[in-house]
XYZ file of C-alpha atoms in Angstrom:
590
model
C 152.274 186.540 119.983
C 150.316 189.057 122.023
C 148.701 192.017 120.285
C 147.760 194.783 122.676
C 146.547 198.327 122.390
C 145.379 200.953 124.822
C 145.402 204.627 125.650
C 143.055 207.552 125.616
C 140.553 207.780 122.806
C 140.788 211.049 120.897
C 137.280 212.358 120.454
C 138.006 214.458 117.395
C 139.951 211.555 115.879
C 143.767 211.813 115.741
C 145.859 214.887 116.372
C 143.835 217.933 115.526
C 145.029 220.144 112.714
C 143.182 223.143 111.427
C 141.030 222.438 108.378
C 142.710 224.329 105.600
C 140.627 226.618 103.410
C 141.328 225.526 99.870
C 141.610 228.597 97.629
C 141.469 228.050 93.892
C 144.469 229.512 92.063
C 144.084 231.494 88.861
C 145.668 228.761 86.741
C 143.154 226.252 88.077
C 140.259 228.585 87.309
C 141.456 228.939 83.728
C 141.742 225.182 83.335
C 138.236 224.704 84.698
C 136.849 227.116 82.102
C 138.561 225.105 79.382
C 137.241 221.808 80.781
C 133.699 223.187 81.060
C 133.818 224.104 77.380
C 134.993 220.620 76.527
C 132.210 219.064 78.610
C 129.635 221.193 76.771
C 130.954 220.075 73.409
C 130.933 216.444 74.500
C 127.304 216.670 75.468
C 126.458 217.913 71.943
C 128.640 215.667 69.793
C 128.088 212.010 68.953
C 130.612 209.402 69.920
C 131.683 209.149 66.260
C 133.857 212.183 66.810
C 135.930 210.436 69.447
C 139.261 209.393 68.005
C 141.461 209.293 71.054
C 142.932 206.161 72.578
C 144.041 205.138 76.042
C 147.741 205.068 76.792
C 148.073 201.296 77.120
C 149.721 199.872 73.950
C 147.883 196.552 74.150
C 147.071 194.328 71.219
C 145.371 190.989 71.669
C 144.007 188.219 69.505
C 140.213 188.519 69.776
C 139.964 184.747 69.861
C 141.898 184.667 73.140
C 139.379 184.264 75.957
C 141.860 183.874 78.780
C 141.916 187.594 79.494
C 145.688 187.859 79.175
C 147.408 190.709 77.311
C 150.790 189.349 76.302
C 152.726 192.576 75.942
C 151.418 194.160 79.121
C 150.872 191.400 81.642
C 151.170 193.048 85.089
C 154.313 192.417 87.102
C 154.248 193.098 90.858
C 156.479 195.914 91.988
C 154.653 199.231 91.845
C 152.325 199.982 94.717
C 150.191 202.714 96.167
C 147.833 205.438 95.073
C 147.548 209.134 95.927
C 148.472 210.100 99.472
C 147.100 207.520 101.866
C 145.142 208.382 104.965
C 142.827 211.185 105.867
C 142.359 214.087 103.471
C 141.286 216.639 106.071
C 141.835 216.091 109.791
C 139.509 217.714 112.292
C 140.737 220.463 114.585
C 138.768 222.039 117.379
C 137.869 225.748 117.393
C 140.498 228.279 118.383
C 140.393 230.231 121.621
C 138.021 233.167 121.319
C 135.856 231.526 118.663
C 132.229 232.693 118.541
C 130.496 229.354 118.036
C 127.041 229.001 116.526
C 124.611 226.747 118.379
C 123.234 225.060 115.280
C 124.547 223.991 111.862
C 122.386 223.046 108.860
C 123.972 220.478 106.569
C 122.750 219.399 103.133
C 123.658 215.741 102.861
C 124.337 213.871 99.653
C 121.509 212.750 97.389
C 120.913 209.434 99.164
C 118.332 209.332 101.922
C 118.091 208.418 105.577
C 115.009 206.215 105.782
C 115.941 204.011 108.740
C 118.582 204.116 111.445
C 119.385 200.442 111.726
C 122.524 198.709 110.387
C 120.634 195.405 110.393
C 118.388 196.513 107.524
C 119.547 196.898 103.893
C 118.223 200.463 103.716
C 120.457 201.359 106.675
C 123.522 201.372 104.445
C 123.403 204.783 102.777
C 126.153 207.390 103.152
C 124.231 209.898 105.338
C 122.952 207.034 107.495
C 126.587 206.108 108.124
C 127.195 209.727 109.204
C 124.333 209.351 111.680
C 125.946 206.192 113.099
C 129.239 208.055 113.423
C 127.556 210.870 115.350
C 125.169 208.860 117.517
C 127.023 205.591 118.118
C 130.387 204.257 119.201
C 132.235 201.129 118.107
C 134.636 198.891 119.974
C 137.636 200.466 118.236
C 138.133 203.311 115.763
C 140.299 203.121 112.635
C 142.713 206.002 112.103
C 144.243 204.802 108.856
C 145.512 201.583 107.256
C 146.388 199.294 110.163
C 146.087 202.035 112.813
C 143.426 201.676 115.537
C 142.619 203.496 118.759
C 140.254 202.597 121.609
C 136.546 203.271 121.386
C 134.191 201.409 123.693
C 137.015 198.924 124.158
C 140.020 200.417 125.940
C 142.271 197.407 125.343
C 142.310 194.134 123.394
C 144.601 191.146 123.085
C 144.967 187.970 121.068
C 147.521 185.213 120.604
C 146.208 183.629 117.413
C 143.955 186.204 115.672
C 141.028 183.873 116.253
C 140.248 184.408 119.936
C 140.219 188.090 120.899
C 139.497 189.464 124.349
C 138.189 193.040 124.670
C 138.347 195.065 127.889
C 135.540 197.612 127.836
C 135.214 201.195 128.944
C 133.431 201.700 132.273
C 131.017 204.496 133.125
C 129.471 204.773 129.646
C 125.720 205.422 129.499
C 123.259 205.192 126.636
C 121.093 208.102 125.580
C 118.147 206.401 127.338
C 120.058 206.106 130.624
C 121.014 202.411 130.348
C 124.542 201.405 131.315
C 126.884 200.073 128.655
C 128.222 196.593 129.493
C 129.628 193.514 127.803
C 126.078 192.206 127.357
C 125.477 195.050 124.898
C 128.318 193.802 122.689
C 127.051 190.222 122.764
C 123.543 191.405 121.878
C 124.841 193.503 118.959
C 126.710 190.551 117.458
C 123.840 188.092 117.851
C 121.164 190.363 116.399
C 123.405 191.216 113.419
C 123.921 187.538 112.645
C 120.143 187.083 112.705
C 119.765 189.662 109.904
C 121.867 188.432 106.926
C 120.499 191.129 104.599
C 121.717 193.931 106.864
C 124.858 195.979 106.407
C 126.224 194.814 109.780
C 126.005 191.109 108.962
C 129.078 191.058 106.708
C 131.255 192.345 109.569
C 129.974 190.151 112.389
C 129.352 186.971 110.387
C 132.864 185.663 111.139
C 132.070 185.485 114.871
C 131.483 181.896 115.950
C 131.138 182.363 119.694
C 130.718 185.255 122.135
C 131.415 184.866 125.851
C 130.729 187.527 128.460
C 133.604 187.117 130.935
C 132.370 189.803 133.298
C 130.551 193.119 133.162
C 133.349 194.841 131.243
C 135.173 191.966 129.526
C 134.095 189.973 126.499
C 135.785 187.242 124.498
C 135.050 186.714 120.812
C 135.993 183.535 118.936
C 136.055 183.670 115.131
C 135.310 180.813 112.760
C 138.918 181.054 111.515
C 141.940 183.278 112.160
C 141.337 186.785 110.839
C 144.157 189.301 111.070
C 141.747 192.029 110.003
C 139.068 191.617 112.641
C 139.906 194.945 114.250
C 139.016 196.639 110.990
C 135.704 194.780 110.864
C 134.692 195.987 114.323
C 135.822 199.546 113.520
C 133.582 199.653 110.452
C 130.868 202.308 110.246
C 128.230 199.526 110.120
C 129.284 197.937 113.437
C 128.005 200.344 116.125
C 127.238 198.744 119.463
C 123.447 198.773 119.881
C 121.024 199.096 122.796
C 119.214 195.891 123.726
C 116.312 197.388 125.676
C 115.269 199.552 122.701
C 115.113 196.452 120.509
C 113.145 194.443 123.030
C 110.650 197.292 123.456
C 109.823 197.422 119.718
C 111.826 195.002 117.519
C 109.861 195.910 114.365
C 110.617 199.638 114.646
C 113.136 200.493 111.881
C 114.437 203.267 114.128
C 115.096 201.181 117.233
C 118.858 201.454 116.690
C 118.792 205.259 116.996
C 119.732 205.219 120.695
C 123.510 205.221 121.095
C 126.391 206.172 123.372
C 127.883 208.846 121.095
C 128.175 212.635 121.501
C 124.866 213.344 119.709
C 121.345 211.994 120.167
C 118.482 212.030 117.662
C 115.693 214.416 118.656
C 113.667 214.797 115.435
C 113.392 212.774 112.240
C 111.363 212.908 109.061
C 112.093 210.054 106.677
C 113.788 211.210 103.467
C 113.518 214.832 104.640
C 115.670 215.729 107.658
C 117.202 214.389 110.832
C 118.156 216.559 113.819
C 120.671 215.580 116.481
C 121.496 217.392 119.724
C 124.587 217.218 121.882
C 124.347 214.468 124.517
C 125.618 215.913 127.776
C 126.165 212.446 129.245
C 128.734 211.513 126.600
C 131.782 209.776 128.068
C 134.291 211.794 126.008
C 134.869 215.467 125.292
C 131.643 217.337 124.504
C 130.823 218.238 120.916
C 131.546 221.902 120.098
C 128.133 222.368 118.418
C 124.840 222.084 120.300
C 122.774 220.668 117.423
C 123.009 219.599 113.791
C 120.282 219.059 111.198
C 121.017 217.061 108.045
C 118.661 217.972 105.213
C 117.603 216.200 102.032
C 117.523 218.841 99.280
C 117.393 216.942 95.969
C 117.413 219.994 93.679
C 120.994 221.039 93.026
C 120.049 224.610 92.134
C 118.174 224.975 95.415
C 121.260 223.870 97.324
C 123.341 226.727 95.966
C 120.583 229.239 96.652
C 120.190 228.053 100.252
C 123.925 228.340 100.880
C 124.071 231.845 99.476
C 120.989 232.926 101.440
C 122.448 231.699 104.730
C 119.797 228.987 105.278
C 122.425 226.228 105.011
C 126.070 226.193 106.029
C 127.418 222.969 104.465
C 126.571 220.995 101.331
C 128.101 217.621 100.527
C 126.957 217.436 96.928
C 126.602 220.215 94.380
C 126.405 220.557 90.632
C 129.728 220.963 88.865
C 128.856 224.496 87.743
C 127.862 225.565 91.254
C 131.051 224.097 92.708
C 133.180 226.038 90.249
C 131.219 229.242 90.885
C 131.184 229.026 94.696
C 134.866 228.103 94.798
C 135.638 231.452 93.194
C 133.640 233.436 95.783
C 135.266 234.936 98.870
C 132.486 233.928 101.295
C 132.696 230.172 100.673
C 135.241 227.390 100.879
C 135.184 224.307 98.661
C 137.131 221.397 100.127
C 138.289 218.881 97.515
C 138.299 215.278 98.732
C 139.662 212.750 96.230
C 137.525 209.709 96.889
C 139.407 206.527 97.629
C 137.069 204.061 95.947
C 136.633 203.604 92.188
C 133.371 203.877 90.277
C 133.319 200.812 88.017
C 130.972 199.279 85.493
C 130.424 195.801 86.883
C 129.022 192.610 85.376
C 126.736 190.195 87.223
C 129.167 187.296 87.545
C 126.391 184.740 87.942
C 123.941 186.459 85.620
C 122.818 185.496 82.146
C 125.022 183.963 79.470
C 125.984 187.336 78.026
C 127.273 188.659 81.352
C 129.380 185.520 81.847
C 130.874 185.738 78.348
C 134.442 186.992 78.569
C 134.453 188.081 74.927
C 131.491 190.351 75.650
C 133.276 191.856 78.638
C 136.347 192.478 76.495
C 134.171 194.160 73.869
C 132.807 196.525 76.508
C 136.295 197.215 77.867
C 137.663 198.220 74.468
C 134.567 200.299 73.611
C 134.821 202.748 76.528
C 136.859 205.952 76.472
C 137.343 206.826 80.122
C 138.350 210.524 79.960
C 135.074 211.440 78.266
C 133.024 209.353 80.707
C 134.700 211.053 83.675
C 134.314 214.530 82.182
C 130.611 214.101 81.429
C 130.033 212.431 84.808
C 131.462 215.194 86.941
C 133.519 217.693 84.980
C 136.590 218.864 86.885
C 135.580 216.789 89.885
C 136.303 213.347 88.447
C 139.676 211.721 87.751
C 139.645 209.096 84.965
C 141.472 205.905 85.844
C 145.018 205.899 84.545
C 145.494 202.125 84.921
C 143.425 198.931 84.932
C 143.532 198.264 88.669
C 140.274 197.447 90.446
C 141.320 198.592 93.936
C 140.892 201.516 96.302
C 143.321 204.424 96.099
C 144.010 204.238 99.844
C 143.559 200.496 100.234
C 146.870 198.830 101.177
C 148.836 196.992 98.493
C 147.312 198.795 95.527
C 149.215 198.006 92.311
C 149.888 200.772 89.814
C 151.427 198.564 87.128
C 148.268 196.966 85.733
C 147.633 198.446 82.278
C 144.518 200.303 81.293
C 142.257 198.752 78.684
C 142.924 200.120 75.223
C 140.164 202.218 73.687
C 139.849 200.490 70.325
C 136.452 200.271 68.682
C 137.650 197.824 66.022
C 138.875 195.422 68.690
C 135.588 195.911 70.538
C 133.614 194.900 67.434
C 135.839 191.860 66.866
C 135.360 190.624 70.421
C 131.635 191.297 70.167
C 131.448 189.130 67.051
C 133.123 186.321 69.017
C 130.620 186.663 71.877
C 127.124 185.277 72.400
C 125.620 188.768 72.214
C 123.047 188.985 69.431
C 121.584 192.460 69.617
C 119.681 192.043 72.865
C 118.759 195.157 74.833
C 120.843 195.054 78.016
C 120.507 196.815 81.366
C 122.781 199.195 83.221
C 121.356 199.960 86.664
C 122.614 203.012 88.515
C 121.688 205.727 91.002
C 122.735 209.308 91.660
C 123.158 212.197 89.192
C 126.882 211.686 88.599
C 126.502 208.003 87.781
C 123.428 208.669 85.644
C 125.357 211.120 83.475
C 128.176 208.597 83.151
C 125.709 205.837 82.228
C 124.324 208.013 79.432
C 127.820 208.468 77.988
C 128.512 204.722 78.337
C 125.234 204.042 76.540
C 126.372 206.209 73.611
C 129.852 204.698 73.470
C 128.549 201.122 73.528
C 126.049 201.948 70.786
C 129.009 202.922 68.577
C 130.178 199.294 68.534
C 126.705 197.746 68.348
C 125.812 197.085 72.003
C 122.342 198.322 72.929
C 121.688 199.193 76.553
C 118.922 200.802 78.545
C 119.573 202.678 81.788
C 117.542 201.748 84.849
C 117.616 204.748 87.161
C 117.008 203.898 90.813
C 117.258 205.703 94.121
C 120.171 204.516 96.230
C 118.193 202.527 98.868
C 116.356 200.689 96.072
C 119.594 199.950 94.252
C 121.232 198.724 97.456
C 118.301 196.382 98.081
C 118.183 195.187 94.460
C 121.875 194.350 94.260
C 122.391 192.254 97.365
C 124.244 188.976 96.832
C 121.847 186.663 94.987
C 123.144 183.824 92.755
C 119.745 183.687 91.024
C 119.717 187.380 90.163
C 118.987 188.218 86.533
C 120.501 191.693 86.819
C 123.126 192.470 84.197
C 125.381 195.532 84.579
C 125.785 197.879 87.524
C 127.371 201.335 87.649
C 127.995 202.079 91.303
C 130.949 202.795 93.603
C 132.473 199.739 95.256
C 133.158 199.878 98.978
C 136.946 199.780 99.133
C 138.279 201.106 102.427
C 141.501 201.389 104.444
C 141.756 197.601 104.755
C 142.588 195.130 101.999
C 140.976 192.227 103.855
C 137.899 194.236 104.805
C 137.450 195.463 101.248
C 137.726 191.998 99.732
C 135.540 190.176 102.248
C 132.958 192.959 102.248
C 132.627 193.373 98.467
C 133.664 190.160 96.722
C 133.198 187.211 99.072
C 130.319 184.819 98.227
C 127.252 185.221 100.412
C 128.095 188.718 101.650
C 125.248 191.143 100.999
C 127.499 193.902 99.598
C 128.837 191.521 96.938
C 126.659 193.381 94.440
C 128.235 191.729 91.384
C 127.504 188.194 92.652
C 131.165 187.201 92.458
C 131.631 183.526 93.335
C 134.966 182.172 92.141
C 136.732 179.424 94.059
C 140.218 180.733 93.234
C 139.359 184.269 94.304
C 137.581 183.105 97.463
C 140.634 181.068 98.426
C 142.872 184.102 97.941
C 140.564 186.210 100.121
C 140.658 183.560 102.867
C 144.456 183.464 102.667
C 144.580 187.250 102.908
C 142.401 187.202 106.015
C 144.512 184.585 107.797
C 148.037 185.687 106.809
C 149.748 187.788 109.526
C 152.933 188.476 107.527
C 152.777 191.821 105.702
C 154.957 190.750 102.753
C 152.888 187.618 102.220
C 149.704 189.680 102.427
C 151.076 191.960 99.738
C 151.697 189.081 97.324
C 148.186 187.729 97.890
C 146.717 191.187 97.253
C 148.755 191.446 94.050
C 147.344 188.096 92.898
C 143.787 189.248 93.642
C 144.247 192.379 91.534
C 145.644 190.331 88.676
C 142.605 188.062 88.902
C 140.284 191.059 88.601
C 142.215 192.241 85.555
C 142.107 188.875 83.808
C 138.523 188.052 84.780
C 137.210 191.546 83.970
C 135.015 191.393 87.053
C 134.412 195.123 86.644
C 135.920 198.026 84.746
C 137.141 200.880 86.917
C 136.113 204.124 85.218
C 136.975 207.087 87.448
C 137.580 208.340 90.953
C 135.405 211.200 92.061
C 136.645 214.342 93.722
C 133.920 215.380 96.108
C 133.554 219.119 96.486
C 132.275 219.938 99.986
C 131.026 223.516 100.082
C 130.902 225.464 103.346
C 130.439 229.036 104.419
C 133.652 230.481 105.802
C 133.997 229.649 109.481
C 133.035 225.964 109.300
C 135.722 223.693 110.738
C 136.195 220.383 112.504
C 135.413 218.168 109.516
C 137.148 214.795 109.416
C 137.334 213.570 105.802
C 138.609 210.178 104.743
C 138.425 210.115 100.974
C 135.651 207.630 101.834
C 132.276 209.284 102.295
C 130.959 206.504 104.542
C 133.699 207.296 107.046
C 133.233 211.037 107.267
C 133.063 212.125 110.901
C 131.139 215.261 111.813
C 131.510 214.922 115.589
C 133.899 217.844 115.792
C 132.143 220.172 113.342
C 131.807 223.794 114.446
C 130.899 227.173 112.997
C 133.017 230.149 114.054
C 130.854 233.184 113.321
C 133.890 235.465 113.579
C 135.027 234.137 110.186
C 131.600 234.408 108.539
C 130.260 237.483 106.700
C 127.428 239.238 108.526
C 124.996 238.463 105.702
C 125.441 234.693 106.193
C 125.187 234.616 109.991
C 122.024 233.378 111.751
């Protein structure tokens, strides 16, 4: 079988549709007021007042350690989450638009400390946005199973193990170097030399790289992988410049030179990063001359800076500010339902308590998800309605796996059967939303006799602390798992032994075999059955408890367009962002 693809790469990523301004309806405003009142009450009341239960009618013998729930064992058949694909598709400015030269963007609360996918700290969300602006990849993913050319204009394979890429000619780097097949070979080899980096997990499957000629390269994998195109379209797989590395290999910023539509011109670690349009870009020019991404940790300051006209976009705001700005005529709040779950995970190779299935069951029955979601992010979080550990827009998601029953008596019974003996346990987390959720989890677990302390970390520190490490003594982790638009990519990137992003140290022979089968199976129906089996394993093993899906509120002044939103913050593309001053009130213009 020959798999081929080609055609013109669409710079603004897929057919351009105008970014709709989402206007809050009166009914929604009323509901938000009600929910805010509930959230306030929850923050004042003790967990003893909680008497609700989840919808799953499960009852289980607490002596059963197999993880099964007889009355509700999942049966394959229901599949899918909320609408798959891209939440907001970029569209270029209309004719007659009065475009601003510069846009100031407040990024999320994580920091850009390095621009290098071969270092652990190079894996934060805003760093991924920098890669997407500054760099190109071999191919670009448009949705589940849909790819378009990037630096490769065509590719072909007969066995999903040997893939030949035909590269784009006439591409130049920001430093004037010419892009060739040697650049791809260098990128792969240097990534494999840095196993702690975010790029390693995507290139590790490459066994051999052969430069056929200046614009042709052949890649041989260690085994057939039907999902390799997704791996090379990943945000952490930009093609890198060899001469910059050779000039200063110890510089954590050496990977900042790319072939993309923007180039980095100013950078202050953990403060700001400014990028200007690169006029030598091989594709259509960016509509905006320059962009600065700012780190503004104080939520109140973010709202003030938007209202004063200092900033035009903010990717993270307090719940109260989101609700308030959404009701104002001068601002637009775009709601992006995030595709990946936020779970409470257990270190699978940690201490005896973490490995104890009775303890995990006790935790599962002790948590009431609606209250955790509400306290975490108010109206902007959706509590999980089932027990599936899977991305909303990841192919083959099952919707028939039951949620864990909120039952404090069952939780206490399982706890009595466990090895837990009153020890103080750890939940590590980062970010304001997760911290608030951890505080509610701490209260709910205390109600059944489980004592936990919260270790609050910044995101780069948490990423570094929770790399795959079988000897890790970490216990519980509250952090979003990196599910994306690929089932194979999600599984190999998050749960395969030895992969850095396997933050829960999962190492199970049965699961690993299923993941290998998924990666080598070309038949869609067979892939589906394997994915179903993986999700049932997660449910029975209690690898992690999915708690909620966030709805990210992205606040902009009126006139901002060209955003490309995935429901996956790592894959946000800002290449096409623009600011039409015609649609912006005079008081908010530069």
